Amino acid sequence: RRKSAKRHIFLPHLVASMEQVEETYIMVKPDGVQRGLVGEIISRFEKKGFKLIGLKLFQCPQDLAEEHYIDLKAKSFYPKLIDYITSGPVVCMAWEGIGVVASARKLIGSTNPLQAEPGTIRGDLAVQTGRNVVHGSDSPENGKREIALWFGEGEICEWTPAQAPWLRE
Ligand code: ADP
């Protein structure tokens, strides 16, 4: 009896943390652009119900690629990774939503596309880690950092989608 009573205890701090609005930086990498997958990738996030707040086609300069992947600087594949990201235009996106950072990582799938689940972007559309078509921030802090890195002032748009009341009660 005590156990079932416990389930009804209201924990406002827990609810608040679950309801946190976050931002994530999503990028279609050069292989995704070259393979004509831009629309397909955008539509996965759009259909899910997240809010697009920034979008552009962009040729990434060397120094920005290096800054973006600064945490991987010591890795053996780092030089190849910088070459890959700067090899052609990318599509930069900022998406907003409750829980969007972790949810976007789930939609994207594992780093190695052969291990990514079917139904995920990498699981459905790619075969190799070095050509895994899309990037997504790995934490809310990095979401903010990366959006600030890739977008300039005035490139992020605040708006209310018409579908908002149909997505959340
Ligand atoms: P994720 O993009 O899934 O967050 P990481 O942050 O570990 O993965 O790596 C960043 C990117 O570096 C990967 O998406 C991939 O493009 C590249 N990468 C990671 N590991 C390797 C590897 N072993 N060989 C080649 N490229 C790699």
Coordinates of N, CA and C and ligand atoms in Angstrom, one line a residue:
R1 N 0.8 -1.2 0.0 CA 0.0 0.0 0.0 C 0.9 1.3 0.0
R2 N 1.9 1.2 0.9 CA 2.8 2.4 0.9 C 3.5 2.7 -0.4
K3 N 3.8 1.5 -1.1 CA 4.5 1.7 -2.4 C 3.6 2.4 -3.4
S4 N 2.4 2.0 -3.5 CA 1.5 2.6 -4.5 C 1.2 4.1 -4.1
A5 N 1.2 4.4 -2.8 CA 1.0 5.8 -2.4 C 2.2 6.7 -2.9
K6 N 3.4 6.1 -2.9 CA 4.6 6.8 -3.2 C 4.6 7.3 -4.7
R7 N 3.9 6.5 -5.5 CA 3.9 6.8 -7.0 C 3.2 8.2 -7.2
H8 N 2.4 8.6 -6.3 CA 1.6 9.8 -6.5 C 2.3 11.1 -6.0
I9 N 3.5 10.9 -5.4 CA 4.2 12.1 -4.9 C 4.7 12.9 -6.1
F10 N 4.4 14.2 -6.0 CA 4.7 15.1 -7.1 C 6.1 15.7 -6.9
L11 N 6.9 15.6 -7.9 CA 8.3 16.0 -7.7 C 8.6 17.2 -8.8
P12 N 8.2 18.4 -8.4 CA 8.3 19.5 -9.4 C 9.7 19.7 -10.0
H13 N 10.8 19.4 -9.2 CA 12.1 19.6 -9.8 C 12.4 18.6 -10.9
L14 N 11.9 17.4 -10.7 CA 12.1 16.4 -11.7 C 11.3 16.7 -13.0
V15 N 10.1 17.1 -12.9 CA 9.3 17.5 -14.0 C 9.9 18.7 -14.7
A16 N 10.4 19.7 -14.0 CA 11.1 20.8 -14.6 C 12.3 20.4 -15.4
S17 N 13.1 19.5 -14.9 CA 14.3 19.1 -15.7 C 13.9 18.3 -16.9
M18 N 12.8 17.5 -16.9 CA 12.4 16.8 -18.0 C 11.8 17.7 -19.1
E19 N 11.4 18.9 -18.7 CA 10.7 19.8 -19.6 C 11.7 20.9 -20.1
Q20 N 13.0 20.7 -20.0 CA 14.0 21.7 -20.4 C 14.0 21.9 -21.9
V21 N 13.8 23.1 -22.3 CA 14.0 23.4 -23.8 C 15.5 23.5 -24.1
E22 N 15.9 22.7 -25.1 CA 17.3 22.6 -25.5 C 17.5 23.0 -26.9
E23 N 18.7 23.3 -27.3 CA 19.1 23.5 -28.7 C 20.2 22.5 -29.1
T24 N 20.1 22.1 -30.3 CA 21.2 21.2 -30.8 C 21.6 21.6 -32.2
Y25 N 22.9 21.4 -32.4 CA 23.5 21.7 -33.8 C 23.5 20.4 -34.6
I26 N 22.8 20.4 -35.7 CA 22.8 19.3 -36.6 C 23.4 19.7 -37.9
M27 N 24.2 18.8 -38.5 CA 24.9 19.2 -39.8 C 24.9 18.1 -40.7
V28 N 24.4 18.3 -42.0 CA 24.5 17.4 -43.0 C 25.9 17.5 -43.5
K29 N 26.8 16.5 -43.4 CA 28.2 16.5 -43.8 C 28.3 16.5 -45.3
P30 N 29.5 16.8 -45.8 CA 29.7 16.9 -47.3 C 29.2 15.7 -48.1
D31 N 29.3 14.5 -47.5 CA 28.8 13.3 -48.3 C 27.3 13.3 -48.4
G32 N 26.7 13.7 -47.3 CA 25.2 13.8 -47.3 C 24.7 14.8 -48.4
V33 N 25.4 15.9 -48.5 CA 25.0 16.9 -49.5 C 25.3 16.4 -50.9
Q34 N 26.5 15.8 -51.1 CA 26.9 15.2 -52.5 C 25.9 14.1 -52.9
R35 N 25.4 13.3 -51.9 CA 24.6 12.2 -52.2 C 23.1 12.6 -52.3
G36 N 22.8 13.8 -52.2 CA 21.4 14.3 -52.3 C 20.5 13.9 -51.2
L37 N 21.1 13.8 -50.0 CA 20.3 13.4 -48.8 C 19.8 14.5 -47.9
V38 N 20.0 15.8 -48.4 CA 19.7 16.9 -47.5 C 18.2 16.9 -47.1
G39 N 17.3 16.8 -48.1 CA 15.9 16.8 -47.8 C 15.5 15.7 -46.9
E40 N 16.0 14.5 -47.2 CA 15.7 13.3 -46.4 C 16.1 13.5 -44.9
I41 N 17.3 14.1 -44.7 CA 17.8 14.2 -43.3 C 17.0 15.3 -42.6
I42 N 16.8 16.5 -43.3 CA 16.0 17.5 -42.6 C 14.6 17.0 -42.2
S43 N 14.0 16.2 -43.1 CA 12.6 15.8 -42.9 C 12.5 14.9 -41.7
R44 N 13.5 14.2 -41.3 CA 13.5 13.3 -40.1 C 13.2 14.1 -38.9
F45 N 13.9 15.3 -38.8 CA 13.8 16.1 -37.6 C 12.5 16.9 -37.6
E46 N 12.1 17.3 -38.9 CA 10.9 18.1 -39.1 C 9.7 17.3 -38.7
K47 N 9.6 16.1 -39.2 CA 8.5 15.2 -39.0 C 8.4 14.8 -37.5
K48 N 9.5 14.7 -36.8 CA 9.5 14.3 -35.4 C 8.7 15.4 -34.6
G49 N 8.9 16.6 -35.0 CA 8.2 17.7 -34.3 C 9.1 18.7 -33.7
F50 N 10.4 18.6 -34.0 CA 11.3 19.7 -33.5 C 11.2 20.9 -34.3
K51 N 11.7 22.0 -33.7 CA 11.6 23.4 -34.3 C 12.9 23.8 -35.0
L52 N 12.9 24.1 -36.2 CA 14.0 24.5 -37.0 C 14.2 26.0 -36.6
I53 N 15.4 26.4 -36.1 CA 15.6 27.8 -35.8 C 16.8 28.4 -36.5
G54 N 17.5 27.6 -37.3 CA 18.6 28.1 -38.1 C 19.0 27.1 -39.2
L55 N 19.3 27.6 -40.4 CA 19.5 26.7 -41.6 C 20.4 27.4 -42.7
K56 N 21.5 26.8 -43.1 CA 22.2 27.4 -44.2 C 23.1 26.4 -44.9
L57 N 23.4 26.6 -46.2 CA 24.4 25.8 -46.9 C 25.7 26.6 -46.8
F58 N 26.8 25.9 -46.5 CA 28.0 26.6 -46.1 C 29.2 25.8 -46.4
Q59 N 30.2 26.4 -47.0 CA 31.6 25.8 -47.2 C 32.4 26.1 -46.0
C60 N 32.7 25.0 -45.2 CA 33.4 25.2 -43.9 C 34.9 25.4 -44.1
P61 N 35.4 26.5 -43.6 CA 36.8 26.8 -43.6 C 37.6 25.9 -42.6
Q62 N 38.8 25.7 -42.9 CA 39.7 24.8 -42.1 C 39.7 25.1 -40.6
D63 N 39.8 26.4 -40.3 CA 39.9 26.8 -38.9 C 38.6 26.5 -38.1
L64 N 37.5 26.6 -38.8 CA 36.2 26.3 -38.1 C 36.1 24.8 -37.9
A65 N 36.5 24.0 -38.9 CA 36.4 22.5 -38.7 C 37.3 22.1 -37.6
E66 N 38.5 22.7 -37.5 CA 39.4 22.3 -36.4 C 38.8 22.7 -35.0
E67 N 38.2 23.9 -34.9 CA 37.6 24.3 -33.7 C 36.4 23.4 -33.3
H68 N 35.6 23.1 -34.3 CA 34.4 22.2 -34.0 C 34.8 20.9 -33.5
Y69 N 35.9 20.3 -34.0 CA 36.3 19.0 -33.6 C 37.5 19.0 -32.7
I70 N 37.7 20.1 -31.9 CA 38.9 20.3 -31.0 C 39.1 19.2 -30.1
D71 N 38.0 18.6 -29.6 CA 38.1 17.5 -28.6 C 38.7 16.2 -29.2
L72 N 38.7 16.1 -30.5 CA 39.3 14.9 -31.2 C 40.7 15.1 -31.8
K73 N 41.3 16.3 -31.4 CA 42.5 16.7 -32.0 C 43.6 15.6 -31.9
A74 N 43.6 14.9 -30.8 CA 44.7 13.9 -30.5 C 44.4 12.5 -31.3
K75 N 43.3 12.4 -31.9 CA 42.9 11.1 -32.6 C 43.7 11.0 -33.9
S76 N 44.0 9.7 -34.2 CA 44.7 9.5 -35.5 C 43.9 9.9 -36.7
F77 N 42.6 9.8 -36.6 CA 41.8 10.1 -37.8 C 41.5 11.6 -37.9
Y78 N 42.0 12.4 -37.0 CA 41.6 13.9 -37.0 C 42.0 14.6 -38.3
P79 N 43.2 14.4 -38.9 CA 43.5 15.1 -40.1 C 42.5 14.7 -41.2
K80 N 42.2 13.4 -41.3 CA 41.2 13.0 -42.3 C 39.8 13.5 -42.1
L81 N 39.5 13.7 -40.8 CA 38.2 14.2 -40.4 C 38.1 15.7 -40.9
I82 N 39.1 16.4 -40.7 CA 39.1 17.8 -41.1 C 39.0 18.0 -42.6
D83 N 39.8 17.1 -43.3 CA 39.7 17.1 -44.8 C 38.2 16.8 -45.3
Y84 N 37.6 15.8 -44.6 CA 36.3 15.3 -44.9 C 35.3 16.5 -44.8
I85 N 35.3 17.1 -43.6 CA 34.3 18.2 -43.3 C 34.5 19.4 -44.2
T86 N 35.7 19.6 -44.7 CA 36.0 20.8 -45.5 C 35.9 20.5 -47.0
S87 N 35.6 19.2 -47.3 CA 35.7 18.7 -48.7 C 34.6 19.2 -49.7
G88 N 33.6 19.9 -49.1 CA 32.4 20.4 -49.9 C 31.5 21.0 -49.0
P89 N 30.4 21.6 -49.5 CA 29.4 22.3 -48.6 C 28.7 21.4 -47.7
V90 N 28.4 22.0 -46.5 CA 27.6 21.3 -45.5 C 26.3 22.0 -45.3
V91 N 25.3 21.4 -44.7 CA 24.1 22.1 -44.3 C 24.1 22.2 -42.8
C92 N 24.1 23.4 -42.4 CA 24.1 23.7 -40.9 C 22.7 23.9 -40.4
M93 N 22.4 23.3 -39.3 CA 21.0 23.5 -38.8 C 21.1 23.6 -37.3
A94 N 20.2 24.5 -36.8 CA 19.9 24.6 -35.3 C 18.5 24.1 -35.1
W95 N 18.3 23.2 -34.2 CA 17.0 22.7 -33.9 C 16.7 22.9 -32.4
E96 N 15.5 23.3 -32.1 CA 15.1 23.5 -30.7 C 13.9 22.6 -30.3
G97 N 14.0 22.2 -29.0 CA 12.9 21.4 -28.5 C 13.2 20.8 -27.1
I98 N 12.2 20.3 -26.4 CA 12.4 19.6 -25.2 C 13.1 18.3 -25.4
G99 N 14.2 18.1 -24.8 CA 15.0 16.8 -25.0 C 15.5 16.6 -26.4
V100 N 15.7 17.7 -27.1 CA 16.1 17.6 -28.5 C 17.5 17.0 -28.7
V101 N 18.4 17.3 -27.7 CA 19.8 16.8 -27.9 C 19.9 15.3 -27.9
A102 N 19.4 14.6 -26.9 CA 19.4 13.2 -26.8 C 18.5 12.5 -27.9
S103 N 17.4 13.1 -28.2 CA 16.5 12.6 -29.2 C 17.1 12.6 -30.6
A104 N 17.8 13.7 -30.9 CA 18.4 13.8 -32.2 C 19.5 12.8 -32.3
R105 N 20.3 12.5 -31.3 CA 21.3 11.5 -31.3 C 20.7 10.1 -31.6
K106 N 19.5 9.9 -31.0 CA 18.8 8.6 -31.3 C 18.4 8.5 -32.7
L107 N 17.8 9.6 -33.3 CA 17.4 9.7 -34.7 C 18.6 9.5 -35.6
I108 N 19.8 10.0 -35.2 CA 21.0 9.9 -36.0 C 21.6 8.4 -36.0
G109 N 21.6 7.8 -34.8 CA 22.2 6.5 -34.7 C 23.6 6.5 -34.4
S110 N 24.2 5.3 -34.1 CA 25.6 5.1 -33.7 C 26.6 5.7 -34.7
T111 N 27.8 6.1 -34.2 CA 28.8 6.7 -35.0 C 29.2 5.8 -36.2
N112 N 29.3 4.5 -36.0 CA 29.6 3.6 -37.0 C 28.2 3.1 -37.7
P113 N 28.0 3.5 -38.9 CA 26.7 3.3 -39.6 C 26.4 1.8 -39.6
L114 N 27.4 0.9 -39.6 CA 27.1 -0.5 -39.7 C 26.5 -1.0 -38.4
Q115 N 26.8 -0.3 -37.3 CA 26.2 -0.6 -36.0 C 25.0 0.2 -35.7
A116 N 24.7 1.1 -36.5 CA 23.5 2.0 -36.2 C 22.2 1.2 -36.6
E117 N 21.2 1.3 -35.7 CA 20.0 0.6 -35.9 C 19.3 1.0 -37.2
P118 N 18.6 0.1 -37.9 CA 17.8 0.4 -39.0 C 16.7 1.4 -38.5
G119 N 16.3 2.3 -39.3 CA 15.4 3.4 -38.9 C 16.0 4.6 -38.4
T120 N 17.3 4.5 -38.1 CA 18.1 5.8 -37.8 C 18.7 6.3 -39.1
I121 N 19.1 7.6 -39.1 CA 19.6 8.2 -40.3 C 20.9 7.4 -40.8
R122 N 21.8 7.2 -39.9 CA 23.1 6.5 -40.3 C 22.8 5.0 -40.6
G123 N 21.9 4.4 -39.8 CA 21.5 3.0 -40.1 C 20.8 2.8 -41.4
D124 N 20.1 3.8 -41.9 CA 19.4 3.7 -43.2 C 20.2 4.1 -44.4
L125 N 21.1 5.1 -44.1 CA 21.7 5.8 -45.3 C 23.2 5.8 -45.4
A126 N 23.9 5.1 -44.5 CA 25.4 5.1 -44.6 C 26.0 3.8 -44.2
V127 N 27.3 3.6 -44.6 CA 28.0 2.3 -44.4 C 29.3 2.4 -43.7
Q128 N 29.9 3.7 -43.5 CA 31.2 3.8 -42.9 C 31.3 5.0 -42.0
T129 N 32.1 4.8 -40.9 CA 32.3 5.8 -39.9 C 32.8 7.1 -40.5
G130 N 33.7 7.0 -41.4 CA 34.4 8.1 -42.1 C 33.4 8.8 -43.1
R131 N 32.3 8.3 -43.3 CA 31.3 8.9 -44.2 C 29.9 8.7 -43.6
N132 N 29.7 9.3 -42.4 CA 28.4 8.9 -41.7 C 27.4 10.0 -41.8
V133 N 27.4 10.8 -42.8 CA 26.4 11.8 -43.4 C 25.9 12.9 -42.5
V134 N 26.0 12.8 -41.2 CA 25.4 13.8 -40.3 C 26.1 13.9 -39.0
H135 N 26.0 15.1 -38.4 CA 26.5 15.4 -37.1 C 25.4 15.8 -36.2
G136 N 25.5 15.5 -34.9 CA 24.6 16.0 -33.9 C 25.3 16.2 -32.6
S137 N 25.0 17.4 -31.9 CA 25.7 17.7 -30.7 C 25.5 16.6 -29.6
D138 N 26.5 16.4 -28.8 CA 26.3 15.3 -27.8 C 25.9 15.7 -26.4
S139 N 25.7 17.0 -26.2 CA 25.2 17.5 -24.9 C 24.5 18.9 -25.1
P140 N 23.6 19.3 -24.2 CA 23.1 20.7 -24.3 C 24.1 21.8 -24.3
E141 N 25.2 21.6 -23.5 CA 26.3 22.6 -23.5 C 26.9 22.7 -24.9
N142 N 27.2 21.5 -25.5 CA 27.9 21.5 -26.8 C 26.9 22.0 -27.9
G143 N 25.6 21.8 -27.7 CA 24.6 22.3 -28.6 C 24.7 23.8 -28.7
K144 N 24.8 24.5 -27.5 CA 24.9 25.9 -27.5 C 26.2 26.4 -28.0
R145 N 27.3 25.7 -27.7 CA 28.7 26.0 -28.1 C 28.7 25.9 -29.7
E146 N 28.2 24.9 -30.2 CA 28.3 24.6 -31.6 C 27.4 25.6 -32.5
I147 N 26.2 25.9 -31.9 CA 25.4 26.8 -32.6 C 26.1 28.2 -32.7
A148 N 26.7 28.6 -31.6 CA 27.4 29.9 -31.5 C 28.6 29.9 -32.5
L149 N 29.2 28.7 -32.7 CA 30.4 28.6 -33.5 C 30.0 28.6 -35.0
W150 N 28.9 28.0 -35.4 CA 28.5 27.9 -36.8 C 27.6 29.0 -37.3
F151 N 26.9 29.6 -36.4 CA 25.9 30.7 -36.9 C 26.3 32.0 -36.3
G152 N 26.1 33.0 -37.2 CA 26.4 34.4 -36.8 C 25.2 35.0 -36.2
E153 N 25.4 36.2 -35.7 CA 24.3 37.0 -35.1 C 23.2 37.3 -36.2
G154 N 21.9 37.1 -35.8 CA 20.9 37.3 -36.8 C 20.6 36.1 -37.7
E155 N 21.3 35.0 -37.5 CA 21.0 33.8 -38.3 C 20.1 32.8 -37.6
I156 N 19.8 33.1 -36.3 CA 18.9 32.2 -35.6 C 17.6 32.9 -35.5
C157 N 16.5 32.2 -35.8 CA 15.2 32.8 -35.9 C 14.2 32.3 -34.8
E158 N 13.7 33.2 -34.0 CA 12.7 32.8 -33.0 C 11.3 32.9 -33.6
W159 N 10.5 31.8 -33.6 CA 9.2 31.8 -34.2 C 8.3 30.8 -33.5
T160 N 7.0 30.9 -33.7 CA 6.1 29.9 -33.2 C 5.5 29.1 -34.3
P161 N 5.8 27.8 -34.4 CA 5.2 27.0 -35.5 C 3.7 26.9 -35.3
A162 N 3.0 26.9 -36.4 CA 1.5 26.8 -36.3 C 1.1 25.4 -35.6
Q163 N 1.9 24.4 -35.7 CA 1.6 23.1 -35.2 C 1.8 23.0 -33.7
A164 N 2.4 24.0 -33.1 CA 2.8 23.9 -31.6 C 1.7 23.3 -30.7
P165 N 0.4 23.8 -30.8 CA -0.6 23.2 -29.9 C -1.0 21.8 -30.2
W166 N -0.6 21.3 -31.4 CA -0.9 19.9 -31.8 C 0.2 18.9 -31.5
L167 N 1.3 19.5 -31.0 CA 2.5 18.6 -30.6 C 2.5 18.3 -29.1
R168 N 2.1 19.3 -28.3 CA 2.2 19.2 -26.9 C 0.9 19.7 -26.3
E169 N 0.4 19.0 -25.2 CA -0.9 19.4 -24.6 C -0.6 20.6 -23.7
Ligands
ADP1 P1 29.6 11.3 -33.3 O1 29.7 12.1 -34.6 O2 28.7 10.1 -33.5 O3 29.3 12.1 -32.1 P2 32.5 11.2 -32.5 O4 32.3 12.5 -31.8 O5 33.1 10.1 -31.8 O6 31.1 10.6 -33.1 O7 33.3 11.5 -33.8 C1 33.1 12.6 -34.6 C2 33.2 12.2 -36.0 O8 34.5 11.8 -36.3 C3 32.4 11.0 -36.5 O9 31.0 11.3 -36.7 C4 33.1 10.5 -37.7 O10 32.8 11.4 -38.8 C5 34.5 10.8 -37.3 N1 35.2 9.6 -36.8 C6 35.0 9.1 -35.5 N2 35.7 8.0 -35.3 C7 36.3 7.7 -36.5 C8 37.2 6.7 -37.0 N3 37.6 5.7 -36.2 N4 37.6 6.8 -38.3 C9 37.3 7.8 -39.1 N5 36.4 8.8 -38.7 C10 36.0 8.8 -37.4

